[in-house]
Amino acid sequence: MLKSQEQLPDCFYPTQPVLIHPNTPTPKHCLSLSNLDDQKFLRFSIKYLYLFKKSVNLDGLKYALSKVLVDYYPLAGRLRTSADHDQKLEVDCNGEGALFAEAFMDITAEEFLELSRKPNRSWRKLLYRVEAQSFLDIPPLVVQVTSLRCGGMIMCTAINHCLCDGIGTSQFLHAWAHITANPDLDPPISPVHVRHVLKSRCPPQITFPHPQFTITSNNNAKDNSTNVDILRLLQSQPLVPTSLTFTQSHTLHLKRQCVPSLKCTSFEALAAHTWRSWVRSLDLSPLLSVKLLFSVSVRTRLNPQIPQGYYGNGFVLGCAETTVKDLVGANLRHGVKLVRQAKSDVNNDDYVRSMVDLLEDKTLKTDLSRSLVISQWAKLGLEDLDFGEGKALHMGPLTSDVYCLFLPVVGDLDAVRVLVSVPESMADKFEYYMTEFLSVEENNNGDHHHHANGNGYHVEDHNGNIVN
């Protein structure tokens, strides 16, 4: 039996990877990306990992992929820089195809489940590495299906974030699964390719402040305590993944800290709590300004609305900002109010249009230097994928890094798993601050004592062993 800290065995590739083309001719044209798609912040692939108890027929998977790529033909194209503007990207819809690799690994689904709390570096073996000169040369869709000793399979997909957001990737994967399981039926939603709904105005009209972005960092700041690049600091050290699962009762317990004066959503409470715990673990100057950036869907906030089936990027980053002192010194309510305000700031057509116009400026960068970034993967239906042999035993990312993911928990719709990598020296502190509230004695209305390990709660140590 593999121990959690052990590396995965190597993959054996019986054949060379192949390119899967759309199985009927598709439009040959150039697809312009919107300014929301074309942010430098999104120039990477979203890498999903699915573990299934029972393998799906590989020929069936490949045939269904060739069929679904007829509708989602830009995913079979190639990214390139625009002829009109060398800072902008577009998709050459040339039908070149998605890369599909088949592999075998000498491990069982149960053994992998033992490891599945937290990714480690050896998981990268589960996705075929494309040798490429640049990000643009990698196909927008790369798939590896790894058969396991027990008859199960691990499917990893890398989907270019410039083409899809989380909602769009979920829509695509569900369409592929639907066709695999029901070859004669069309998927329930047809994709919408055109990006003109998010076209910038001419001339641009920037009518709101957008603290998510920075044009140039001020390196001449006199007070170095306010000019700290936390991201660089974190990335200069070895990082370890931390994984904490919050059930509905944990989230309710967090929300109760904000009642009666503030009603909030589970996301708002957990996002504020994670941000606060992360900042508390970093030992920063009290005067330093820190930010929380988190994805907010704007699909229903525009006028006219983004059409159903739109699988491009339909989200903007909400931005909460405060000083370390105010975030850490106050109770959770302060952070929750900031998250709520950040959500309401982006909650209208004028704001989104202003941001789209601002993004015409290609010198703009997302301000990651003093920010925790939270990406919401829960509530997208990603864990419900079924290719005809049952839903996944595990769904999550292939890797973990300094960006925080809120992940779905298979089998528990209301639970959320918080995954983020932090320096080893900070991991124990972060896990302590994240779970401390559960062991605080509650005297409110004769409530029971809440202890971290008596509440269905678990924390894994750096080797993936449950520690409480």
Short mmCIF file of C-alpha atoms in Angstrom, two decimals, residues 2-467:
data_model
loop_
_atom_site.label_atom_id
_atom_site.label_comp_id
_atom_site.label_asym_id
_atom_site.label_seq_id
_atom_site.Cartn_x
_atom_site.Cartn_y
_atom_site.Cartn_z
CA LEU A 2 1.37 3.43 -0.93
CA LYS A 3 1.94 5.85 1.92
CA SER A 4 0.73 9.43 1.45
CA GLN A 5 4.20 10.91 1.21
CA GLU A 6 5.29 8.39 -1.44
CA GLN A 7 5.70 9.35 -5.06
CA LEU A 8 3.43 7.88 -7.70
CA PRO A 9 5.04 5.19 -9.88
CA ASP A 10 5.98 6.18 -13.44
CA CYS A 11 3.45 6.12 -16.25
CA PHE A 12 3.91 3.64 -19.07
CA TYR A 13 2.81 4.97 -22.48
CA PRO A 14 1.94 2.05 -24.80
CA THR A 15 1.46 4.38 -27.78
CA GLN A 16 2.40 7.91 -28.83
CA PRO A 17 -0.21 10.58 -28.05
CA VAL A 18 -2.56 11.38 -30.93
CA LEU A 19 -4.35 14.50 -32.12
CA ILE A 20 -8.16 14.22 -32.00
CA HIS A 21 -9.74 16.33 -34.74
CA PRO A 22 -13.39 17.39 -34.98
CA ASN A 23 -15.07 14.51 -36.87
CA THR A 24 -16.85 16.76 -39.39
CA PRO A 25 -15.54 19.98 -40.99
CA THR A 26 -15.71 23.05 -38.75
CA PRO A 27 -15.59 26.78 -39.56
CA LYS A 28 -12.07 27.94 -40.43
CA HIS A 29 -11.73 31.44 -39.10
CA CYS A 30 -10.01 33.52 -36.50
CA LEU A 31 -11.78 33.93 -33.15
CA SER A 32 -11.05 37.20 -31.40
CA LEU A 33 -10.86 36.87 -27.63
CA SER A 34 -12.54 39.34 -25.30
CA ASN A 35 -10.50 41.50 -22.94
CA LEU A 36 -11.63 39.25 -20.08
CA ASP A 37 -10.19 36.22 -21.94
CA ASP A 38 -7.02 37.99 -22.96
CA GLN A 39 -5.61 38.88 -19.53
CA LYS A 40 -1.98 37.91 -18.88
CA PHE A 41 -3.19 36.54 -15.53
CA LEU A 42 -5.09 33.80 -17.44
CA ARG A 43 -2.28 32.59 -19.69
CA PHE A 44 -2.14 29.11 -18.26
CA SER A 45 -4.12 25.86 -18.45
CA ILE A 46 -6.71 24.77 -15.88
CA LYS A 47 -5.63 21.25 -14.94
CA TYR A 48 -8.36 18.95 -13.61
CA LEU A 49 -7.84 15.43 -12.25
CA TYR A 50 -10.64 12.84 -12.08
CA LEU A 51 -10.38 9.38 -10.51
CA PHE A 52 -12.95 6.81 -11.70
CA LYS A 53 -13.52 3.36 -10.21
CA LYS A 54 -14.22 1.85 -13.61
CA SER A 55 -12.47 2.65 -16.91
CA VAL A 56 -14.41 4.00 -19.86
CA ASN A 57 -13.77 2.47 -23.29
CA LEU A 58 -10.94 4.53 -24.79
CA ASP A 59 -12.20 4.36 -28.38
CA GLY A 60 -15.59 5.57 -27.15
CA LEU A 61 -13.92 8.47 -25.30
CA LYS A 62 -11.91 9.49 -28.36
CA TYR A 63 -14.90 9.22 -30.70
CA ALA A 64 -17.07 11.33 -28.34
CA LEU A 65 -14.26 13.90 -28.09
CA SER A 66 -14.04 14.14 -31.89
CA LYS A 67 -17.80 14.66 -31.92
CA VAL A 68 -17.92 17.29 -29.14
CA LEU A 69 -15.06 19.21 -30.78
CA VAL A 70 -17.35 19.90 -33.74
CA ASP A 71 -19.36 22.18 -31.44
CA TYR A 72 -16.37 23.34 -29.37
CA TYR A 73 -14.10 23.74 -32.40
CA PRO A 74 -11.92 26.57 -30.96
CA LEU A 75 -10.55 24.01 -28.47
CA ALA A 76 -9.21 22.10 -31.51
CA GLY A 77 -7.54 25.28 -32.83
CA ARG A 78 -4.33 27.06 -31.81
CA LEU A 79 -3.67 30.32 -30.00
CA ARG A 80 -1.60 33.00 -31.70
CA THR A 81 -0.87 36.69 -31.33
CA SER A 82 -3.11 39.00 -33.32
CA ALA A 83 -1.80 40.44 -36.59
CA ASP A 84 -3.23 43.84 -35.56
CA HIS A 85 -1.82 43.93 -32.03
CA ASP A 86 1.13 41.84 -30.83
CA GLN A 87 -0.06 42.03 -27.21
CA LYS A 88 -3.46 40.46 -27.98
CA LEU A 89 -4.26 36.79 -28.45
CA GLU A 90 -6.73 35.16 -30.84
CA VAL A 91 -7.64 31.59 -31.74
CA ASP A 92 -6.80 30.22 -35.17
CA CYS A 93 -9.73 27.81 -35.59
CA ASN A 94 -7.83 25.43 -37.85
CA GLY A 95 -9.07 22.05 -36.57
CA GLU A 96 -5.54 20.91 -35.72
CA GLY A 97 -6.94 18.93 -32.84
CA ALA A 98 -6.71 18.21 -29.12
CA LEU A 99 -3.83 16.10 -27.80
CA PHE A 100 -4.92 12.73 -26.32
CA ALA A 101 -2.45 10.50 -24.46
CA GLU A 102 -3.05 6.96 -23.15
CA ALA A 103 -1.04 5.61 -20.25
CA PHE A 104 -0.93 2.87 -17.60
CA MET A 105 0.12 3.25 -13.95
CA ASP A 106 0.70 0.38 -11.53
CA ILE A 107 -1.56 1.64 -8.73
CA THR A 108 -5.18 1.03 -7.66
CA ALA A 109 -7.98 3.59 -7.29
CA GLU A 110 -8.04 2.87 -3.52
CA GLU A 111 -4.32 3.57 -3.24
CA PHE A 112 -4.72 6.82 -5.12
CA LEU A 113 -7.66 7.82 -2.89
CA GLU A 114 -5.32 7.47 0.09
CA LEU A 115 -3.17 10.17 -1.52
CA SER A 116 -5.94 12.34 -2.89
CA ARG A 117 -6.20 14.93 -0.12
CA LYS A 118 -3.27 16.90 -1.48
CA PRO A 119 -1.45 16.94 -4.81
CA ASN A 120 2.29 16.30 -4.81
CA ARG A 121 4.83 16.91 -7.57
CA SER A 122 4.73 13.31 -8.78
CA TRP A 123 1.08 13.80 -9.85
CA ARG A 124 2.42 15.71 -12.85
CA LYS A 125 3.18 12.32 -14.41
CA LEU A 126 -0.59 11.99 -14.91
CA LEU A 127 -0.65 14.67 -17.61
CA TYR A 128 1.42 14.32 -20.78
CA ARG A 129 4.05 17.04 -20.95
CA VAL A 130 3.95 18.78 -24.34
CA GLU A 131 7.38 19.96 -25.47
CA ALA A 132 6.70 23.50 -26.67
CA GLN A 133 8.65 26.70 -27.27
CA SER A 134 5.96 28.81 -25.64
CA PHE A 135 2.52 28.75 -24.04
CA LEU A 136 1.01 29.47 -27.50
CA ASP A 137 2.40 26.23 -28.97
CA ILE A 138 0.56 23.98 -26.51
CA PRO A 139 -2.82 22.75 -27.83
CA PRO A 140 -5.70 24.46 -25.93
CA LEU A 141 -6.91 21.01 -24.84
CA VAL A 142 -4.58 18.24 -23.63
CA VAL A 143 -6.01 15.00 -22.18
CA GLN A 144 -4.33 12.00 -20.57
CA VAL A 145 -6.29 8.90 -19.60
CA THR A 146 -4.29 6.62 -17.30
CA SER A 147 -5.56 3.07 -16.79
CA LEU A 148 -4.98 1.64 -13.30
CA ARG A 149 -4.16 -1.87 -12.09
CA CYS A 150 -7.64 -2.29 -10.58
CA GLY A 151 -9.53 -1.48 -13.81
CA GLY A 152 -10.14 2.13 -12.81
CA MET A 153 -8.80 5.21 -14.56
CA ILE A 154 -7.48 8.68 -13.89
CA MET A 155 -8.41 11.35 -16.42
CA CYS A 156 -6.44 14.61 -16.48
CA THR A 157 -7.42 17.52 -18.69
CA ALA A 158 -5.52 20.76 -19.32
CA ILE A 159 -7.83 23.42 -20.78
CA ASN A 160 -6.46 26.81 -21.78
CA HIS A 161 -7.89 29.45 -19.43
CA CYS A 162 -7.90 32.10 -22.20
CA LEU A 163 -10.66 30.11 -23.93
CA CYS A 164 -12.79 29.02 -20.95
CA ASP A 165 -13.55 29.87 -17.35
CA GLY A 166 -14.68 27.34 -14.70
CA ILE A 167 -18.30 27.46 -15.85
CA GLY A 168 -17.19 27.01 -19.48
CA THR A 169 -14.84 24.11 -18.73
CA SER A 170 -17.58 22.39 -16.74
CA GLN A 171 -20.00 22.87 -19.64
CA PHE A 172 -17.48 21.40 -22.11
CA LEU A 173 -16.59 18.40 -19.92
CA HIS A 174 -20.28 17.64 -19.29
CA ALA A 175 -20.95 17.78 -23.05
CA TRP A 176 -18.09 15.33 -23.67
CA ALA A 177 -19.29 13.00 -20.89
CA HIS A 178 -22.88 13.22 -22.17
CA ILE A 179 -21.88 12.18 -25.72
CA THR A 180 -19.65 9.37 -24.39
CA ALA A 181 -22.48 7.93 -22.32
CA ASN A 182 -25.22 8.70 -24.92
CA PRO A 183 -23.61 8.63 -28.40
CA ASP A 184 -26.94 9.32 -30.15
CA LEU A 185 -28.03 12.32 -28.06
CA ASP A 186 -26.94 15.94 -28.38
CA PRO A 187 -25.65 17.73 -25.24
CA PRO A 188 -28.31 19.80 -23.45
CA ILE A 189 -26.48 23.13 -23.98
CA SER A 190 -24.94 24.34 -27.25
CA PRO A 191 -21.82 26.49 -26.93
CA VAL A 192 -21.84 30.18 -27.86
CA HIS A 193 -18.52 31.26 -29.39
CA VAL A 194 -18.88 34.94 -30.21
CA ARG A 195 -17.26 37.31 -27.74
CA HIS A 196 -18.83 40.59 -28.93
CA VAL A 197 -21.03 40.84 -25.79
CA LEU A 198 -17.80 41.74 -23.96
CA LYS A 199 -16.38 44.08 -26.61
CA SER A 200 -14.71 47.23 -25.30
CA ARG A 201 -16.18 50.62 -26.12
CA CYS A 202 -14.55 53.17 -28.39
CA PRO A 203 -13.26 55.36 -26.88
CA PRO A 204 -12.81 53.47 -23.56
CA GLN A 205 -14.82 54.86 -20.62
CA ILE A 206 -13.21 53.98 -17.28
CA THR A 207 -15.76 55.19 -14.76
CA PHE A 208 -14.81 53.17 -11.64
CA PRO A 209 -11.66 52.54 -9.61
CA HIS A 210 -10.23 49.06 -10.27
CA PRO A 211 -7.90 48.18 -7.38
CA GLN A 212 -7.46 44.64 -8.78
CA PHE A 213 -4.90 46.03 -11.23
CA THR A 214 -1.63 47.90 -11.17
CA ILE A 215 0.22 49.52 -14.08
CA THR A 216 3.70 49.79 -12.56
CA SER A 217 4.83 48.97 -9.07
CA ASN A 218 6.18 51.95 -7.17
CA ASN A 219 9.71 50.89 -6.35
CA ASN A 220 10.56 54.27 -4.91
CA ALA A 221 8.18 54.02 -1.98
CA LYS A 222 9.89 55.57 1.06
CA ASP A 223 8.29 53.24 3.54
CA ASN A 224 9.41 49.70 2.73
CA SER A 225 6.81 48.27 5.11
CA THR A 226 4.12 49.22 2.60
CA ASN A 227 6.09 47.96 -0.39
CA VAL A 228 6.36 44.25 0.35
CA ASP A 229 5.88 41.74 -2.46
CA ILE A 230 4.28 38.86 -0.54
CA LEU A 231 3.93 36.72 -3.68
CA ARG A 232 7.67 36.92 -4.41
CA LEU A 233 8.42 36.18 -0.75
CA LEU A 234 6.20 33.07 -0.82
CA GLN A 235 7.55 31.80 -4.13
CA SER A 236 11.15 32.15 -2.95
CA GLN A 237 10.57 29.34 -0.43
CA PRO A 238 9.63 25.66 -0.79
CA LEU A 239 5.82 25.43 -0.68
CA VAL A 240 3.69 22.63 0.77
CA PRO A 241 -0.01 22.12 0.06
CA THR A 242 -2.48 22.54 2.92
CA SER A 243 -5.94 20.98 2.62
CA LEU A 244 -8.85 21.66 4.96
CA THR A 245 -12.39 20.42 4.50
CA PHE A 246 -15.26 22.55 5.82
CA THR A 247 -18.62 20.83 6.23
CA GLN A 248 -21.89 22.74 6.29
CA SER A 249 -21.83 22.72 10.12
CA HIS A 250 -18.34 24.29 10.17
CA THR A 251 -19.46 27.03 7.79
CA LEU A 252 -22.60 27.68 9.87
CA HIS A 253 -20.35 27.95 12.90
CA LEU A 254 -18.27 30.57 11.07
CA LYS A 255 -21.38 32.45 9.95
CA ARG A 256 -22.69 32.52 13.53
CA GLN A 257 -19.74 34.75 14.40
CA CYS A 258 -21.31 37.41 12.17
CA VAL A 259 -24.89 37.11 13.49
CA PRO A 260 -27.04 39.00 14.45
CA SER A 261 -25.56 42.12 12.91
CA LEU A 262 -24.58 40.63 9.56
CA LYS A 263 -26.17 38.03 7.34
CA CYS A 264 -23.71 36.53 4.89
CA THR A 265 -23.29 33.68 2.45
CA SER A 266 -21.13 30.61 3.11
CA PHE A 267 -18.66 31.80 0.48
CA GLU A 268 -18.33 35.24 2.08
CA ALA A 269 -17.69 33.75 5.53
CA LEU A 270 -15.20 31.13 4.33
CA ALA A 271 -13.37 33.54 1.98
CA ALA A 272 -12.97 36.16 4.72
CA HIS A 273 -11.87 33.51 7.24
CA THR A 274 -9.31 32.02 4.81
CA TRP A 275 -7.91 35.47 3.93
CA ARG A 276 -7.66 36.44 7.61
CA SER A 277 -5.99 33.12 8.58
CA TRP A 278 -3.52 33.43 5.69
CA VAL A 279 -2.57 37.00 6.65
CA ARG A 280 -2.27 36.05 10.35
CA SER A 281 0.19 33.29 9.39
CA LEU A 282 2.51 35.63 7.48
CA ASP A 283 3.77 37.92 10.32
CA LEU A 284 3.41 41.08 8.22
CA SER A 285 3.75 44.72 9.21
CA PRO A 286 0.44 45.90 10.77
CA LEU A 287 0.35 48.90 8.39
CA LEU A 288 0.71 46.86 5.21
CA SER A 289 -2.28 46.96 2.91
CA VAL A 290 -3.41 43.46 1.82
CA LYS A 291 -5.93 42.37 -0.79
CA LEU A 292 -8.24 39.44 -1.41
CA LEU A 293 -9.02 38.76 -5.09
CA PHE A 294 -11.80 36.31 -5.91
CA SER A 295 -13.71 35.33 -9.03
CA VAL A 296 -17.26 36.68 -9.47
CA SER A 297 -19.39 35.51 -12.40
CA VAL A 298 -20.85 38.42 -14.38
CA ARG A 299 -22.90 36.25 -16.75
CA THR A 300 -26.23 37.55 -15.42
CA ARG A 301 -25.00 41.03 -14.50
CA LEU A 302 -24.61 42.45 -18.01
CA ASN A 303 -27.20 44.16 -20.14
CA PRO A 304 -27.81 42.36 -22.46
CA GLN A 305 -26.94 39.25 -20.47
CA ILE A 306 -24.16 36.92 -21.59
CA PRO A 307 -26.09 34.19 -23.46
CA GLN A 308 -26.54 30.71 -22.01
CA GLY A 309 -23.91 28.38 -23.43
CA TYR A 310 -21.19 31.06 -23.47
CA TYR A 311 -18.10 29.17 -22.44
CA GLY A 312 -15.52 32.00 -22.63
CA ASN A 313 -14.42 33.90 -19.53
CA GLY A 314 -17.47 35.45 -17.94
CA PHE A 315 -16.00 36.47 -14.59
CA VAL A 316 -14.14 39.42 -13.08
CA LEU A 317 -12.08 39.58 -9.91
CA GLY A 318 -13.71 41.13 -6.87
CA CYS A 319 -11.19 42.97 -4.69
CA ALA A 320 -11.34 43.46 -0.92
CA GLU A 321 -8.58 45.57 0.62
CA THR A 322 -7.62 46.56 4.17
CA THR A 323 -4.59 46.81 6.44
CA VAL A 324 -3.12 43.80 8.22
CA LYS A 325 -3.96 45.45 11.54
CA ASP A 326 -7.64 45.94 10.70
CA LEU A 327 -8.09 42.47 9.21
CA VAL A 328 -6.33 40.58 11.99
CA GLY A 329 -7.24 42.86 14.90
CA ALA A 330 -10.97 42.94 14.24
CA ASN A 331 -13.29 39.93 14.35
CA LEU A 332 -14.40 38.00 11.26
CA ARG A 333 -17.27 40.43 10.63
CA HIS A 334 -14.83 43.09 9.34
CA GLY A 335 -13.44 40.76 6.64
CA VAL A 336 -16.91 39.52 5.68
CA LYS A 337 -18.14 43.11 5.19
CA LEU A 338 -15.19 43.79 2.88
CA VAL A 339 -15.88 40.65 0.82
CA ARG A 340 -19.58 41.58 0.54
CA GLN A 341 -18.68 45.10 -0.53
CA ALA A 342 -16.23 43.78 -3.14
CA LYS A 343 -18.98 41.54 -4.56
CA SER A 344 -21.50 44.36 -4.72
CA ASP A 345 -18.91 46.68 -6.39
CA VAL A 346 -18.66 44.38 -9.41
CA ASN A 347 -22.36 43.65 -9.46
CA ASN A 348 -23.48 45.85 -12.34
CA ASP A 349 -23.15 46.35 -16.08
CA ASP A 350 -21.40 49.75 -15.81
CA TYR A 351 -18.63 48.36 -13.61
CA VAL A 352 -17.92 45.38 -15.88
CA ARG A 353 -17.91 47.61 -19.00
CA SER A 354 -15.47 49.96 -17.25
CA MET A 355 -13.17 47.02 -16.46
CA VAL A 356 -13.37 45.63 -20.01
CA ASP A 357 -12.40 49.10 -21.31
CA LEU A 358 -9.54 49.39 -18.80
CA LEU A 359 -8.16 46.05 -20.02
CA GLU A 360 -7.45 47.62 -23.42
CA ASP A 361 -4.30 48.84 -21.67
CA LYS A 362 -1.89 45.92 -22.07
CA THR A 363 0.62 47.32 -19.54
CA LEU A 364 -1.94 46.52 -16.87
CA LYS A 365 -1.19 43.70 -14.45
CA THR A 366 -3.38 41.94 -11.91
CA ASP A 367 -2.02 43.03 -8.54
CA LEU A 368 -0.79 39.76 -7.07
CA SER A 369 2.01 41.23 -4.97
CA ARG A 370 -0.02 41.57 -1.74
CA SER A 371 -3.04 39.45 -2.58
CA LEU A 372 -4.54 36.11 -1.73
CA VAL A 373 -6.38 34.88 -4.83
CA ILE A 374 -9.35 32.54 -4.34
CA SER A 375 -10.76 30.58 -7.27
CA GLN A 376 -14.17 28.98 -6.76
CA TRP A 377 -14.35 25.42 -8.17
CA ALA A 378 -17.17 24.32 -5.88
CA LYS A 379 -20.77 24.80 -7.09
CA LEU A 380 -19.85 24.37 -10.79
CA GLY A 381 -20.98 20.73 -11.03
CA LEU A 382 -17.42 19.65 -11.89
CA GLU A 383 -17.63 16.68 -9.54
CA ASP A 384 -20.80 15.34 -11.24
CA LEU A 385 -19.03 14.21 -14.41
CA ASP A 386 -20.17 10.75 -15.57
CA PHE A 387 -18.85 9.18 -18.79
CA GLY A 388 -21.21 6.22 -18.42
CA GLU A 389 -19.42 4.16 -15.74
CA GLY A 390 -20.34 6.24 -12.69
CA LYS A 391 -19.28 9.55 -11.16
CA ALA A 392 -15.74 10.27 -10.03
CA LEU A 393 -14.42 8.99 -6.69
CA HIS A 394 -12.24 12.11 -6.52
CA MET A 395 -12.11 15.42 -8.39
CA GLY A 396 -9.55 18.14 -7.87
CA PRO A 397 -6.59 19.99 -9.37
CA LEU A 398 -3.46 18.28 -10.68
CA THR A 399 -1.22 20.69 -8.78
CA SER A 400 -1.42 23.09 -5.84
CA ASP A 401 0.14 26.55 -5.69
CA VAL A 402 -0.10 29.92 -3.94
CA TYR A 403 -3.55 30.56 -5.41
CA CYS A 404 -6.28 29.20 -3.16
CA LEU A 405 -8.92 26.84 -4.55
CA PHE A 406 -12.37 26.23 -3.03
CA LEU A 407 -13.00 22.67 -4.20
CA PRO A 408 -16.11 20.47 -4.30
CA VAL A 409 -16.20 17.43 -2.02
CA VAL A 410 -17.42 14.29 -3.78
CA GLY A 411 -20.54 13.00 -2.01
CA ASP A 412 -21.17 16.15 0.05
CA LEU A 413 -22.73 19.02 -1.90
CA ASP A 414 -22.51 21.45 1.01
CA ALA A 415 -18.86 20.84 1.93
CA VAL A 416 -15.91 22.81 0.56
CA ARG A 417 -12.26 21.81 0.56
CA VAL A 418 -9.81 24.70 0.86
CA LEU A 419 -6.51 23.94 -0.89
CA VAL A 420 -3.57 26.36 -0.94
CA SER A 421 0.20 25.98 -0.90
CA VAL A 422 2.17 27.94 1.69
CA PRO A 423 5.82 27.92 2.85
CA GLU A 424 6.57 24.93 5.08
CA SER A 425 7.38 27.28 7.97
CA MET A 426 3.87 28.76 7.76
CA ALA A 427 1.77 25.61 7.17
CA ASP A 428 1.16 24.62 10.80
CA LYS A 429 0.24 28.19 11.76
CA PHE A 430 -2.15 28.53 8.84
CA GLU A 431 -3.90 25.23 9.65
CA TYR A 432 -4.12 26.27 13.31
CA TYR A 433 -5.72 29.63 12.50
CA MET A 434 -8.10 28.00 10.02
CA THR A 435 -9.36 25.48 12.62
CA GLU A 436 -8.99 27.46 15.85
CA PHE A 437 -12.60 28.71 15.76
CA LEU A 438 -13.90 25.14 16.03
CA SER A 439 -12.23 24.49 19.37
CA VAL A 440 -13.37 27.74 20.95
CA GLU A 441 -15.85 27.13 23.74
CA GLU A 442 -19.27 28.57 22.96
CA ASN A 443 -21.30 29.92 25.84
CA ASN A 444 -23.92 31.41 23.59
CA ASN A 445 -27.39 30.03 24.45
CA GLY A 446 -25.85 27.09 26.24
CA ASP A 447 -24.18 25.85 23.05
CA HIS A 448 -22.00 22.78 23.35
CA HIS A 449 -18.23 22.92 23.29
CA HIS A 450 -16.96 22.64 19.73
CA HIS A 451 -13.71 20.80 19.25
CA ALA A 452 -11.94 20.44 15.95
CA ASN A 453 -11.74 16.69 16.13
CA GLY A 454 -15.22 16.16 17.56
CA ASN A 455 -17.02 17.83 14.71
CA GLY A 456 -16.34 15.59 11.76
CA TYR A 457 -13.45 17.92 10.96
CA HIS A 458 -10.12 16.82 9.65
CA VAL A 459 -6.78 18.41 8.89
CA GLU A 460 -4.06 16.54 7.07
CA ASP A 461 -0.40 17.03 7.94
CA HIS A 462 2.15 17.62 5.17
CA ASN A 463 2.28 13.89 4.47
CA GLY A 464 -1.50 13.65 4.13
CA ASN A 465 -2.07 11.90 7.47
CA ILE A 466 -5.06 13.02 9.54
CA VAL A 467 -3.65 14.74 12.59
#
